């Protein structure tokens, strides 16, 4: 048997290629939209991809299953669990088989048994792998999707927070409690291959180790140690991070079937006037340069989301799916940026412009200050501090006088900011606040400062902090 894992660092997404070396057939589990990585690996190993399987309708990235069906003729194994709200709607376009609790399917001599494991979502299933080609009937491992992670379990509140389904969080938590009983009954030696690792918003305490075992999770995973259902529900729902705005869209996209990838080249703009025209027509001007470069000089109205590990997540918070996108980026980065945005369905990149061209005319800038300067400014009523960290960080402690507006909600809450001030933006380390500073300026709030080093620098300087009573 051939086994390969794939990790997308920007979304902490894990996917897997499993192949039968006797027959040369392979399957991809929970594929992301960048299917070239699976196709290239299969080709290199002398395999052909004949199938793809999904543990559930994903909310945090665009599935690559439909793309694999088109490009490789892959048969799709998809969940038939859950009610009518959790059924795939593009099945007439692809070769498929719907699976439920107890279903079994094979790819070559590799067998997969299906467990229904609701909690994260109602239709969620997991796949137990048996390598019958090796002559064994014992299972090797389980693909748990967003059910069990290393050190955590899938959050049950997304349907309520991101999709607006009232009461879904409590129901999902109780389903998760029951599903974990199935997991605990599995052999301790089984490998656990989840769909996400540390950095994903699909849980609150995911481990950085990419895989585990059932036995290890029984001993160390907090969620598997709790025997009382009420205590489990309370702890599971407490402290879950804010779900990115794009999650609701991803559920819909993956349910109805994503568009096939656009392979056309992104056109380059040769003049700043062309950029002005796109902006006048409502395009999202996305500057992906490092924060310091953006702070020193940027095109008015552009928003800075640096092209790093957090790029895709924050892009999903701020860019609307019906909005054209123009990149301020170097040519060598455009294709990688395009793939990262396509991973969450942001396909409307209509052009890019080199930074030197975009900055050839009048520019804007903002300054950074240190914590000692902040301490002085907080005594002056003309300055106003905005803390853009998430709720859990705020609850741990904050700078007295700060207004808490989580970064992802900043655009929608501008009316809550007092007028006529100079605004200091602060996060944990200074990275998210740089994005926040760019948002404020793009939305017409020009007097902006960014706190260098953020809350951590304030704490390290042993300056006073406040906590909720």
mmCIF file with all atom_site columns, C-alpha atoms in Angstrom, residues 136-312:
data_model
loop_
_atom_site.group_PDB
_atom_site.id
_atom_site.type_symbol
_atom_site.label_atom_id
_atom_site.label_alt_id
_atom_site.label_comp_id
_atom_site.label_asym_id
_atom_site.label_entity_id
_atom_site.label_seq_id
_atom_site.pdbx_PDB_ins_code
_atom_site.Cartn_x
_atom_site.Cartn_y
_atom_site.Cartn_z
_atom_site.occupancy
_atom_site.B_iso_or_equiv
_atom_site.pdbx_formal_charge
_atom_site.auth_seq_id
_atom_site.auth_comp_id
_atom_site.auth_asym_id
_atom_site.auth_atom_id
_atom_site.pdbx_PDB_model_num
ATOM 1   C CA . UNK A 1 136 ? -4.448  -8.831 6.985   1.00 0.00 ? 136 UNK A CA 1
ATOM 2   C CA . UNK A 1 137 ? -8.042  -8.304 8.021   1.00 0.00 ? 137 UNK A CA 1
ATOM 3   C CA . UNK A 1 138 ? -7.072  -5.972 10.873  1.00 0.00 ? 138 UNK A CA 1
ATOM 4   C CA . UNK A 1 139 ? -7.658  -2.224 10.439  1.00 0.00 ? 139 UNK A CA 1
ATOM 5   C CA . UNK A 1 140 ? -4.631  0.072  10.192  1.00 0.00 ? 140 UNK A CA 1
ATOM 6   C CA . UNK A 1 141 ? -6.100  3.483  10.891  1.00 0.00 ? 141 UNK A CA 1
ATOM 7   C CA . UNK A 1 142 ? -9.026  5.858  10.641  1.00 0.00 ? 142 UNK A CA 1
ATOM 8   C CA . UNK A 1 143 ? -9.519  9.039  8.620   1.00 0.00 ? 143 UNK A CA 1
ATOM 9   C CA . UNK A 1 144 ? -11.395 11.207 11.090  1.00 0.00 ? 144 UNK A CA 1
ATOM 10  C CA . UNK A 1 145 ? -11.932 14.377 9.052   1.00 0.00 ? 145 UNK A CA 1
ATOM 11  C CA . UNK A 1 146 ? -13.156 17.062 11.473  1.00 0.00 ? 146 UNK A CA 1
ATOM 12  C CA . UNK A 1 147 ? -14.335 14.515 14.059  1.00 0.00 ? 147 UNK A CA 1
ATOM 13  C CA . UNK A 1 148 ? -11.237 13.769 16.165  1.00 0.00 ? 148 UNK A CA 1
ATOM 14  C CA . UNK A 1 149 ? -8.082  15.855 15.869  1.00 0.00 ? 149 UNK A CA 1
ATOM 15  C CA . UNK A 1 150 ? -4.783  15.443 17.649  1.00 0.00 ? 150 UNK A CA 1
ATOM 16  C CA . UNK A 1 151 ? -5.621  16.793 21.103  1.00 0.00 ? 151 UNK A CA 1
ATOM 17  C CA . UNK A 1 152 ? -9.106  18.069 20.288  1.00 0.00 ? 152 UNK A CA 1
ATOM 18  C CA . UNK A 1 153 ? -12.408 17.308 18.555  1.00 0.00 ? 153 UNK A CA 1
ATOM 19  C CA . UNK A 1 154 ? -14.362 19.156 15.897  1.00 0.00 ? 154 UNK A CA 1
ATOM 20  C CA . UNK A 1 155 ? -16.327 22.210 16.903  1.00 0.00 ? 155 UNK A CA 1
ATOM 21  C CA . UNK A 1 156 ? -20.122 21.768 16.800  1.00 0.00 ? 156 UNK A CA 1
ATOM 22  C CA . UNK A 1 157 ? -21.043 25.460 16.687  1.00 0.00 ? 157 UNK A CA 1
ATOM 23  C CA . UNK A 1 158 ? -20.291 26.353 13.060  1.00 0.00 ? 158 UNK A CA 1
ATOM 24  C CA . UNK A 1 159 ? -23.820 25.668 11.846  1.00 0.00 ? 159 UNK A CA 1
ATOM 25  C CA . UNK A 1 160 ? -25.163 28.112 14.409  1.00 0.00 ? 160 UNK A CA 1
ATOM 26  C CA . UNK A 1 161 ? -22.452 30.793 14.229  1.00 0.00 ? 161 UNK A CA 1
ATOM 27  C CA . UNK A 1 162 ? -21.614 30.687 10.522  1.00 0.00 ? 162 UNK A CA 1
ATOM 28  C CA . UNK A 1 163 ? -24.799 29.345 8.953   1.00 0.00 ? 163 UNK A CA 1
ATOM 29  C CA . UNK A 1 164 ? -27.322 30.817 11.405  1.00 0.00 ? 164 UNK A CA 1
ATOM 30  C CA . UNK A 1 165 ? -29.053 27.542 12.341  1.00 0.00 ? 165 UNK A CA 1
ATOM 31  C CA . UNK A 1 166 ? -30.443 28.229 15.814  1.00 0.00 ? 166 UNK A CA 1
ATOM 32  C CA . UNK A 1 167 ? -29.813 25.556 18.440  1.00 0.00 ? 167 UNK A CA 1
ATOM 33  C CA . UNK A 1 168 ? -27.420 23.583 16.234  1.00 0.00 ? 168 UNK A CA 1
ATOM 34  C CA . UNK A 1 169 ? -24.444 24.031 18.564  1.00 0.00 ? 169 UNK A CA 1
ATOM 35  C CA . UNK A 1 170 ? -26.009 22.207 21.526  1.00 0.00 ? 170 UNK A CA 1
ATOM 36  C CA . UNK A 1 171 ? -27.384 19.448 19.311  1.00 0.00 ? 171 UNK A CA 1
ATOM 37  C CA . UNK A 1 172 ? -24.015 19.009 17.614  1.00 0.00 ? 172 UNK A CA 1
ATOM 38  C CA . UNK A 1 173 ? -22.170 18.866 20.929  1.00 0.00 ? 173 UNK A CA 1
ATOM 39  C CA . UNK A 1 174 ? -24.443 16.082 22.147  1.00 0.00 ? 174 UNK A CA 1
ATOM 40  C CA . UNK A 1 175 ? -24.018 14.198 18.875  1.00 0.00 ? 175 UNK A CA 1
ATOM 41  C CA . UNK A 1 176 ? -20.260 14.547 19.276  1.00 0.00 ? 176 UNK A CA 1
ATOM 42  C CA . UNK A 1 177 ? -20.447 13.039 22.765  1.00 0.00 ? 177 UNK A CA 1
ATOM 43  C CA . UNK A 1 178 ? -22.230 9.982  21.362  1.00 0.00 ? 178 UNK A CA 1
ATOM 44  C CA . UNK A 1 179 ? -19.897 9.710  18.356  1.00 0.00 ? 179 UNK A CA 1
ATOM 45  C CA . UNK A 1 180 ? -16.870 9.650  20.641  1.00 0.00 ? 180 UNK A CA 1
ATOM 46  C CA . UNK A 1 181 ? -18.216 6.466  22.209  1.00 0.00 ? 181 UNK A CA 1
ATOM 47  C CA . UNK A 1 182 ? -17.685 4.778  18.826  1.00 0.00 ? 182 UNK A CA 1
ATOM 48  C CA . UNK A 1 183 ? -14.157 6.162  18.690  1.00 0.00 ? 183 UNK A CA 1
ATOM 49  C CA . UNK A 1 184 ? -13.323 4.920  22.184  1.00 0.00 ? 184 UNK A CA 1
ATOM 50  C CA . UNK A 1 185 ? -14.423 1.407  21.171  1.00 0.00 ? 185 UNK A CA 1
ATOM 51  C CA . UNK A 1 186 ? -11.822 1.237  18.393  1.00 0.00 ? 186 UNK A CA 1
ATOM 52  C CA . UNK A 1 187 ? -8.500  -0.604 18.907  1.00 0.00 ? 187 UNK A CA 1
ATOM 53  C CA . UNK A 1 188 ? -5.871  1.531  20.604  1.00 0.00 ? 188 UNK A CA 1
ATOM 54  C CA . UNK A 1 189 ? -3.266  0.835  17.920  1.00 0.00 ? 189 UNK A CA 1
ATOM 55  C CA . UNK A 1 190 ? -5.277  2.445  15.091  1.00 0.00 ? 190 UNK A CA 1
ATOM 56  C CA . UNK A 1 191 ? -3.586  5.437  13.503  1.00 0.00 ? 191 UNK A CA 1
ATOM 57  C CA . UNK A 1 192 ? -5.651  8.635  13.490  1.00 0.00 ? 192 UNK A CA 1
ATOM 58  C CA . UNK A 1 193 ? -5.431  10.799 10.367  1.00 0.00 ? 193 UNK A CA 1
ATOM 59  C CA . UNK A 1 194 ? -7.419  14.046 10.821  1.00 0.00 ? 194 UNK A CA 1
ATOM 60  C CA . UNK A 1 195 ? -8.274  16.669 8.216   1.00 0.00 ? 195 UNK A CA 1
ATOM 61  C CA . UNK A 1 196 ? -6.744  19.552 10.177  1.00 0.00 ? 196 UNK A CA 1
ATOM 62  C CA . UNK A 1 197 ? -3.906  20.494 12.484  1.00 0.00 ? 197 UNK A CA 1
ATOM 63  C CA . UNK A 1 198 ? -2.853  23.490 14.574  1.00 0.00 ? 198 UNK A CA 1
ATOM 64  C CA . UNK A 1 199 ? -4.002  26.769 13.068  1.00 0.00 ? 199 UNK A CA 1
ATOM 65  C CA . UNK A 1 200 ? -7.360  25.563 11.795  1.00 0.00 ? 200 UNK A CA 1
ATOM 66  C CA . UNK A 1 201 ? -10.526 27.330 12.908  1.00 0.00 ? 201 UNK A CA 1
ATOM 67  C CA . UNK A 1 202 ? -12.388 23.988 12.971  1.00 0.00 ? 202 UNK A CA 1
ATOM 68  C CA . UNK A 1 203 ? -11.424 23.460 16.612  1.00 0.00 ? 203 UNK A CA 1
ATOM 69  C CA . UNK A 1 204 ? -10.009 25.425 19.525  1.00 0.00 ? 204 UNK A CA 1
ATOM 70  C CA . UNK A 1 205 ? -6.941  23.450 20.660  1.00 0.00 ? 205 UNK A CA 1
ATOM 71  C CA . UNK A 1 206 ? -5.680  21.378 17.733  1.00 0.00 ? 206 UNK A CA 1
ATOM 72  C CA . UNK A 1 207 ? -2.230  19.847 18.128  1.00 0.00 ? 207 UNK A CA 1
ATOM 73  C CA . UNK A 1 208 ? 0.669   20.564 15.811  1.00 0.00 ? 208 UNK A CA 1
ATOM 74  C CA . UNK A 1 209 ? 1.513   16.856 15.386  1.00 0.00 ? 209 UNK A CA 1
ATOM 75  C CA . UNK A 1 210 ? -0.054  15.664 12.110  1.00 0.00 ? 210 UNK A CA 1
ATOM 76  C CA . UNK A 1 211 ? -1.281  12.231 13.261  1.00 0.00 ? 211 UNK A CA 1
ATOM 77  C CA . UNK A 1 212 ? -1.913  10.183 16.379  1.00 0.00 ? 212 UNK A CA 1
ATOM 78  C CA . UNK A 1 213 ? -3.394  6.888  17.533  1.00 0.00 ? 213 UNK A CA 1
ATOM 79  C CA . UNK A 1 214 ? -6.719  6.023  19.105  1.00 0.00 ? 214 UNK A CA 1
ATOM 80  C CA . UNK A 1 215 ? -4.977  4.918  22.285  1.00 0.00 ? 215 UNK A CA 1
ATOM 81  C CA . UNK A 1 216 ? -2.937  8.090  22.607  1.00 0.00 ? 216 UNK A CA 1
ATOM 82  C CA . UNK A 1 217 ? -6.009  10.264 22.128  1.00 0.00 ? 217 UNK A CA 1
ATOM 83  C CA . UNK A 1 218 ? -7.875  8.284  24.783  1.00 0.00 ? 218 UNK A CA 1
ATOM 84  C CA . UNK A 1 219 ? -5.077  9.067  27.224  1.00 0.00 ? 219 UNK A CA 1
ATOM 85  C CA . UNK A 1 220 ? -4.375  12.699 26.318  1.00 0.00 ? 220 UNK A CA 1
ATOM 86  C CA . UNK A 1 221 ? -7.295  14.278 24.449  1.00 0.00 ? 221 UNK A CA 1
ATOM 87  C CA . UNK A 1 222 ? -9.381  16.311 26.909  1.00 0.00 ? 222 UNK A CA 1
ATOM 88  C CA . UNK A 1 223 ? -12.626 15.528 25.093  1.00 0.00 ? 223 UNK A CA 1
ATOM 89  C CA . UNK A 1 224 ? -12.219 11.767 25.427  1.00 0.00 ? 224 UNK A CA 1
ATOM 90  C CA . UNK A 1 225 ? -11.668 11.932 29.183  1.00 0.00 ? 225 UNK A CA 1
ATOM 91  C CA . UNK A 1 226 ? -15.029 13.463 30.103  1.00 0.00 ? 226 UNK A CA 1
ATOM 92  C CA . UNK A 1 227 ? -17.713 10.924 30.939  1.00 0.00 ? 227 UNK A CA 1
ATOM 93  C CA . UNK A 1 228 ? -20.528 13.314 31.877  1.00 0.00 ? 228 UNK A CA 1
ATOM 94  C CA . UNK A 1 229 ? -22.479 14.596 28.864  1.00 0.00 ? 229 UNK A CA 1
ATOM 95  C CA . UNK A 1 230 ? -23.458 17.948 30.386  1.00 0.00 ? 230 UNK A CA 1
ATOM 96  C CA . UNK A 1 231 ? -19.899 18.742 31.387  1.00 0.00 ? 231 UNK A CA 1
ATOM 97  C CA . UNK A 1 232 ? -18.698 17.709 27.922  1.00 0.00 ? 232 UNK A CA 1
ATOM 98  C CA . UNK A 1 233 ? -21.214 19.953 26.145  1.00 0.00 ? 233 UNK A CA 1
ATOM 99  C CA . UNK A 1 234 ? -20.305 22.918 28.343  1.00 0.00 ? 234 UNK A CA 1
ATOM 100 C CA . UNK A 1 235 ? -16.569 22.530 27.812  1.00 0.00 ? 235 UNK A CA 1
ATOM 101 C CA . UNK A 1 236 ? -16.822 21.848 24.094  1.00 0.00 ? 236 UNK A CA 1
ATOM 102 C CA . UNK A 1 237 ? -18.875 24.962 23.406  1.00 0.00 ? 237 UNK A CA 1
ATOM 103 C CA . UNK A 1 238 ? -16.785 27.244 25.620  1.00 0.00 ? 238 UNK A CA 1
ATOM 104 C CA . UNK A 1 239 ? -14.027 29.327 24.052  1.00 0.00 ? 239 UNK A CA 1
ATOM 105 C CA . UNK A 1 240 ? -14.530 28.354 20.423  1.00 0.00 ? 240 UNK A CA 1
ATOM 106 C CA . UNK A 1 241 ? -12.862 30.925 18.123  1.00 0.00 ? 241 UNK A CA 1
ATOM 107 C CA . UNK A 1 242 ? -14.902 33.197 15.889  1.00 0.00 ? 242 UNK A CA 1
ATOM 108 C CA . UNK A 1 243 ? -15.605 31.361 12.612  1.00 0.00 ? 243 UNK A CA 1
ATOM 109 C CA . UNK A 1 244 ? -14.370 33.248 9.525   1.00 0.00 ? 244 UNK A CA 1
ATOM 110 C CA . UNK A 1 245 ? -17.132 34.818 7.449   1.00 0.00 ? 245 UNK A CA 1
ATOM 111 C CA . UNK A 1 246 ? -16.360 32.691 4.420   1.00 0.00 ? 246 UNK A CA 1
ATOM 112 C CA . UNK A 1 247 ? -17.262 29.435 6.217   1.00 0.00 ? 247 UNK A CA 1
ATOM 113 C CA . UNK A 1 248 ? -20.966 29.847 5.437   1.00 0.00 ? 248 UNK A CA 1
ATOM 114 C CA . UNK A 1 249 ? -20.176 30.333 1.755   1.00 0.00 ? 249 UNK A CA 1
ATOM 115 C CA . UNK A 1 250 ? -17.891 27.282 1.670   1.00 0.00 ? 250 UNK A CA 1
ATOM 116 C CA . UNK A 1 251 ? -20.664 25.032 2.967   1.00 0.00 ? 251 UNK A CA 1
ATOM 117 C CA . UNK A 1 252 ? -22.917 26.175 0.152   1.00 0.00 ? 252 UNK A CA 1
ATOM 118 C CA . UNK A 1 253 ? -20.199 25.947 -2.514  1.00 0.00 ? 253 UNK A CA 1
ATOM 119 C CA . UNK A 1 254 ? -19.249 22.395 -1.555  1.00 0.00 ? 254 UNK A CA 1
ATOM 120 C CA . UNK A 1 255 ? -22.868 21.341 -1.269  1.00 0.00 ? 255 UNK A CA 1
ATOM 121 C CA . UNK A 1 256 ? -23.944 22.542 -4.728  1.00 0.00 ? 256 UNK A CA 1
ATOM 122 C CA . UNK A 1 257 ? -20.569 21.787 -6.301  1.00 0.00 ? 257 UNK A CA 1
ATOM 123 C CA . UNK A 1 258 ? -17.697 24.233 -6.861  1.00 0.00 ? 258 UNK A CA 1
ATOM 124 C CA . UNK A 1 259 ? -16.877 25.720 -10.229 1.00 0.00 ? 259 UNK A CA 1
ATOM 125 C CA . UNK A 1 260 ? -14.055 24.094 -12.141 1.00 0.00 ? 260 UNK A CA 1
ATOM 126 C CA . UNK A 1 261 ? -10.739 25.906 -11.869 1.00 0.00 ? 261 UNK A CA 1
ATOM 127 C CA . UNK A 1 262 ? -9.984  28.757 -14.255 1.00 0.00 ? 262 UNK A CA 1
ATOM 128 C CA . UNK A 1 263 ? -6.566  28.210 -15.843 1.00 0.00 ? 263 UNK A CA 1
ATOM 129 C CA . UNK A 1 264 ? -6.414  31.488 -17.796 1.00 0.00 ? 264 UNK A CA 1
ATOM 130 C CA . UNK A 1 265 ? -3.490  33.794 -17.092 1.00 0.00 ? 265 UNK A CA 1
ATOM 131 C CA . UNK A 1 266 ? -4.106  36.795 -14.839 1.00 0.00 ? 266 UNK A CA 1
ATOM 132 C CA . UNK A 1 267 ? -3.622  40.016 -16.880 1.00 0.00 ? 267 UNK A CA 1
ATOM 133 C CA . UNK A 1 268 ? -1.140  42.632 -15.661 1.00 0.00 ? 268 UNK A CA 1
ATOM 134 C CA . UNK A 1 269 ? -1.962  46.331 -15.403 1.00 0.00 ? 269 UNK A CA 1
ATOM 135 C CA . UNK A 1 270 ? 0.676   48.587 -16.907 1.00 0.00 ? 270 UNK A CA 1
ATOM 136 C CA . UNK A 1 271 ? -0.510  51.942 -15.548 1.00 0.00 ? 271 UNK A CA 1
ATOM 137 C CA . UNK A 1 272 ? -1.822  53.303 -12.287 1.00 0.00 ? 272 UNK A CA 1
ATOM 138 C CA . UNK A 1 273 ? -4.743  54.822 -14.174 1.00 0.00 ? 273 UNK A CA 1
ATOM 139 C CA . UNK A 1 274 ? -5.992  51.306 -14.936 1.00 0.00 ? 274 UNK A CA 1
ATOM 140 C CA . UNK A 1 275 ? -5.850  50.510 -11.221 1.00 0.00 ? 275 UNK A CA 1
ATOM 141 C CA . UNK A 1 276 ? -7.849  53.668 -10.486 1.00 0.00 ? 276 UNK A CA 1
ATOM 142 C CA . UNK A 1 277 ? -10.526 52.514 -12.919 1.00 0.00 ? 277 UNK A CA 1
ATOM 143 C CA . UNK A 1 278 ? -10.857 49.107 -11.286 1.00 0.00 ? 278 UNK A CA 1
ATOM 144 C CA . UNK A 1 279 ? -11.123 50.732 -7.875  1.00 0.00 ? 279 UNK A CA 1
ATOM 145 C CA . UNK A 1 280 ? -13.788 53.144 -9.141  1.00 0.00 ? 280 UNK A CA 1
ATOM 146 C CA . UNK A 1 281 ? -15.788 50.132 -10.330 1.00 0.00 ? 281 UNK A CA 1
ATOM 147 C CA . UNK A 1 282 ? -15.749 48.524 -6.876  1.00 0.00 ? 282 UNK A CA 1
ATOM 148 C CA . UNK A 1 283 ? -12.842 46.077 -7.126  1.00 0.00 ? 283 UNK A CA 1
ATOM 149 C CA . UNK A 1 284 ? -11.132 44.915 -3.931  1.00 0.00 ? 284 UNK A CA 1
ATOM 150 C CA . UNK A 1 285 ? -7.547  46.194 -4.095  1.00 0.00 ? 285 UNK A CA 1
ATOM 151 C CA . UNK A 1 286 ? -5.466  43.607 -2.260  1.00 0.00 ? 286 UNK A CA 1
ATOM 152 C CA . UNK A 1 287 ? -1.868  44.487 -1.366  1.00 0.00 ? 287 UNK A CA 1
ATOM 153 C CA . UNK A 1 288 ? 0.032   41.375 -0.290  1.00 0.00 ? 288 UNK A CA 1
ATOM 154 C CA . UNK A 1 289 ? 3.357   42.991 0.630   1.00 0.00 ? 289 UNK A CA 1
ATOM 155 C CA . UNK A 1 290 ? 4.885   42.712 4.123   1.00 0.00 ? 290 UNK A CA 1
ATOM 156 C CA . UNK A 1 291 ? 3.291   45.103 6.657   1.00 0.00 ? 291 UNK A CA 1
ATOM 157 C CA . UNK A 1 292 ? 6.308   47.391 7.018   1.00 0.00 ? 292 UNK A CA 1
ATOM 158 C CA . UNK A 1 293 ? 6.488   47.986 3.273   1.00 0.00 ? 293 UNK A CA 1
ATOM 159 C CA . UNK A 1 294 ? 2.775   48.743 3.210   1.00 0.00 ? 294 UNK A CA 1
ATOM 160 C CA . UNK A 1 295 ? 3.041   51.079 6.196   1.00 0.00 ? 295 UNK A CA 1
ATOM 161 C CA . UNK A 1 296 ? 5.796   53.075 4.505   1.00 0.00 ? 296 UNK A CA 1
ATOM 162 C CA . UNK A 1 297 ? 3.791   53.644 1.312   1.00 0.00 ? 297 UNK A CA 1
ATOM 163 C CA . UNK A 1 298 ? 0.576   52.216 -0.125  1.00 0.00 ? 298 UNK A CA 1
ATOM 164 C CA . UNK A 1 299 ? -2.122  52.880 -2.669  1.00 0.00 ? 299 UNK A CA 1
ATOM 165 C CA . UNK A 1 300 ? -5.061  54.675 -1.063  1.00 0.00 ? 300 UNK A CA 1
ATOM 166 C CA . UNK A 1 301 ? -8.031  52.346 -0.626  1.00 0.00 ? 301 UNK A CA 1
ATOM 167 C CA . UNK A 1 302 ? -5.993  49.135 -0.747  1.00 0.00 ? 302 UNK A CA 1
ATOM 168 C CA . UNK A 1 303 ? -6.124  46.600 2.080   1.00 0.00 ? 303 UNK A CA 1
ATOM 169 C CA . UNK A 1 304 ? -2.976  44.851 3.230   1.00 0.00 ? 304 UNK A CA 1
ATOM 170 C CA . UNK A 1 305 ? -3.176  41.099 3.822   1.00 0.00 ? 305 UNK A CA 1
ATOM 171 C CA . UNK A 1 306 ? 0.441   39.866 3.729   1.00 0.00 ? 306 UNK A CA 1
ATOM 172 C CA . UNK A 1 307 ? 1.027   36.677 1.780   1.00 0.00 ? 307 UNK A CA 1
ATOM 173 C CA . UNK A 1 308 ? 1.966   34.415 4.685   1.00 0.00 ? 308 UNK A CA 1
ATOM 174 C CA . UNK A 1 309 ? 0.463   31.486 6.607   1.00 0.00 ? 309 UNK A CA 1
ATOM 175 C CA . UNK A 1 310 ? -2.559  33.533 7.700   1.00 0.00 ? 310 UNK A CA 1
ATOM 176 C CA . UNK A 1 311 ? -3.265  34.985 4.261   1.00 0.00 ? 311 UNK A CA 1
ATOM 177 C CA . UNK A 1 312 ? -6.082  32.721 3.116   1.00 0.00 ? 312 UNK A CA 1
#
